Tab-separated table of C-alpha atoms in Angstrom:
chain	number	residue	atom	x	y	z
A	1	MET	CA	15.252	-12.240	-1.824
A	2	LEU	CA	15.186	-13.899	-5.380
A	3	THR	CA	17.301	-12.290	-8.127
A	4	LEU	CA	16.604	-12.717	-11.567
A	5	THR	CA	18.276	-11.871	-14.678
A	6	ARG	CA	16.234	-10.450	-17.720
A	7	SER	CA	17.003	-8.540	-20.577
A	8	VAL	CA	14.957	-5.766	-22.458
A	9	GLY	CA	11.549	-7.006	-23.657
A	10	GLU	CA	11.808	-10.065	-21.218
A	11	SER	CA	9.296	-10.222	-18.305
A	12	ILE	CA	8.695	-12.061	-15.030
A	13	ARG	CA	5.341	-13.227	-13.305
A	14	ILE	CA	4.337	-12.651	-9.868
A	15	GLY	CA	1.627	-15.173	-9.566
A	16	GLU	CA	-0.778	-15.411	-11.972
A	17	ASP	CA	-2.232	-11.717	-12.243
A	18	ILE	CA	1.094	-9.725	-12.052
A	19	GLU	CA	3.549	-9.324	-14.845
A	20	VAL	CA	6.656	-7.193	-14.807
A	21	TYR	CA	8.309	-6.234	-17.874
A	22	VAL	CA	12.096	-4.775	-18.588
A	23	VAL	CA	11.294	-1.833	-20.697
A	24	GLU	CA	14.991	-0.213	-20.940
A	25	VAL	CA	18.120	-0.578	-19.642
A	26	ARG	CA	20.066	2.751	-19.736
A	27	GLY	CA	23.453	3.391	-17.682
A	28	GLY	CA	22.570	2.482	-13.993
A	29	THR	CA	18.952	2.840	-14.615
A	30	VAL	CA	16.043	0.131	-15.285
A	31	ARG	CA	12.845	0.712	-16.735
A	32	LEU	CA	10.114	-1.526	-15.537
A	33	GLY	CA	6.456	-2.236	-16.992
A	34	PHE	CA	3.969	-3.652	-14.594
A	35	LYS	CA	0.673	-5.124	-15.883
A	36	ALA	CA	-1.658	-6.109	-12.746
A	37	PRO	CA	-5.462	-6.104	-11.896
A	38	ARG	CA	-6.474	-2.449	-10.997
A	39	GLU	CA	-6.980	-3.308	-7.256
A	40	VAL	CA	-3.539	-4.265	-7.289
A	41	ALA	CA	-1.550	-1.204	-5.917
A	42	ILE	CA	2.140	-0.446	-7.135
A	43	HIS	CA	4.281	2.303	-5.941
A	44	ARG	CA	7.579	3.376	-5.786
A	45	GLU	CA	9.437	2.353	-2.241
A	46	GLU	CA	9.610	6.324	-1.080
A	47	VAL	CA	5.480	6.752	-1.951
A	48	TYR	CA	4.861	3.819	-0.419
A	49	ARG	CA	6.524	4.440	2.920
A	50	GLN	CA	4.941	8.125	2.855
A	51	ILE	CA	1.219	6.565	2.465
A	52	ALA	CA	1.989	4.132	5.287
A	53	GLU	CA	2.839	7.033	7.269
A	54	ALA	CA	-0.018	9.061	6.554
A	55	ASN	CA	-2.125	6.082	7.448
A	56	SER	CA	-0.348	5.692	10.447
A	57	LEU	CA	-0.719	9.357	11.510
A	58	ALA	CA	-4.375	9.139	10.546
A	59	ALA	CA	-5.190	6.327	12.552
A	60	GLU	CA	-3.651	8.059	15.414
A	61	VAL	CA	-5.899	11.088	14.977
A	62	ALA	CA	-8.991	8.889	14.626
A	63	ALA	CA	-8.020	7.085	18.032
A	64	ASP	CA	-7.507	10.131	19.818
A	65	ALA	CA	-10.684	11.937	18.428
A	66	LEU	CA	-12.668	8.684	19.453
A	67	GLY	CA	-11.279	8.847	23.072
A	68	ALA	CA	-12.237	12.581	23.059
A	69	LEU	CA	-15.901	11.705	21.975
A	70	ALA	CA	-16.266	9.063	24.416
A	71	ALA	CA	-16.152	11.611	27.084
A	72	PHE	CA	-19.335	13.181	25.846
A	73	ALA	CA	-21.026	9.951	25.220
A	74	PRO	CA	-23.561	8.570	27.783
A	75	SER	CA	-21.964	5.416	29.195
A	76	LEU	CA	-23.710	2.165	29.420
A	77	GLU	CA	-24.253	2.349	33.268
A	78	ARG	CA	-25.871	5.635	33.282
A	79	SER	CA	-28.171	4.654	30.709
A	80	THR	CA	-29.331	1.262	32.155
A	81	SER	CA	-29.140	2.556	35.813
A	82	LYS	CA	-32.317	5.112	34.929
A	83	GLU	CA	-34.681	1.913	33.845
């Protein structure tokens, strides 16, 4: 992990497209500002984990649904043996 010290008004860069600003420091809280391209998703850690969990559950449901649908789909063997 890289640890940097910055003061209010200073920033750091991540790559060429992302800039992180220190907006305010009050007590034990730091407010950060982010400047990044629209296609870069920026989330608080707890929100990111909820999104990842929801995506994982959705993928499981989709796999289960595909498996159930496969039982109703004609198999390749049955379709080729009728020719």
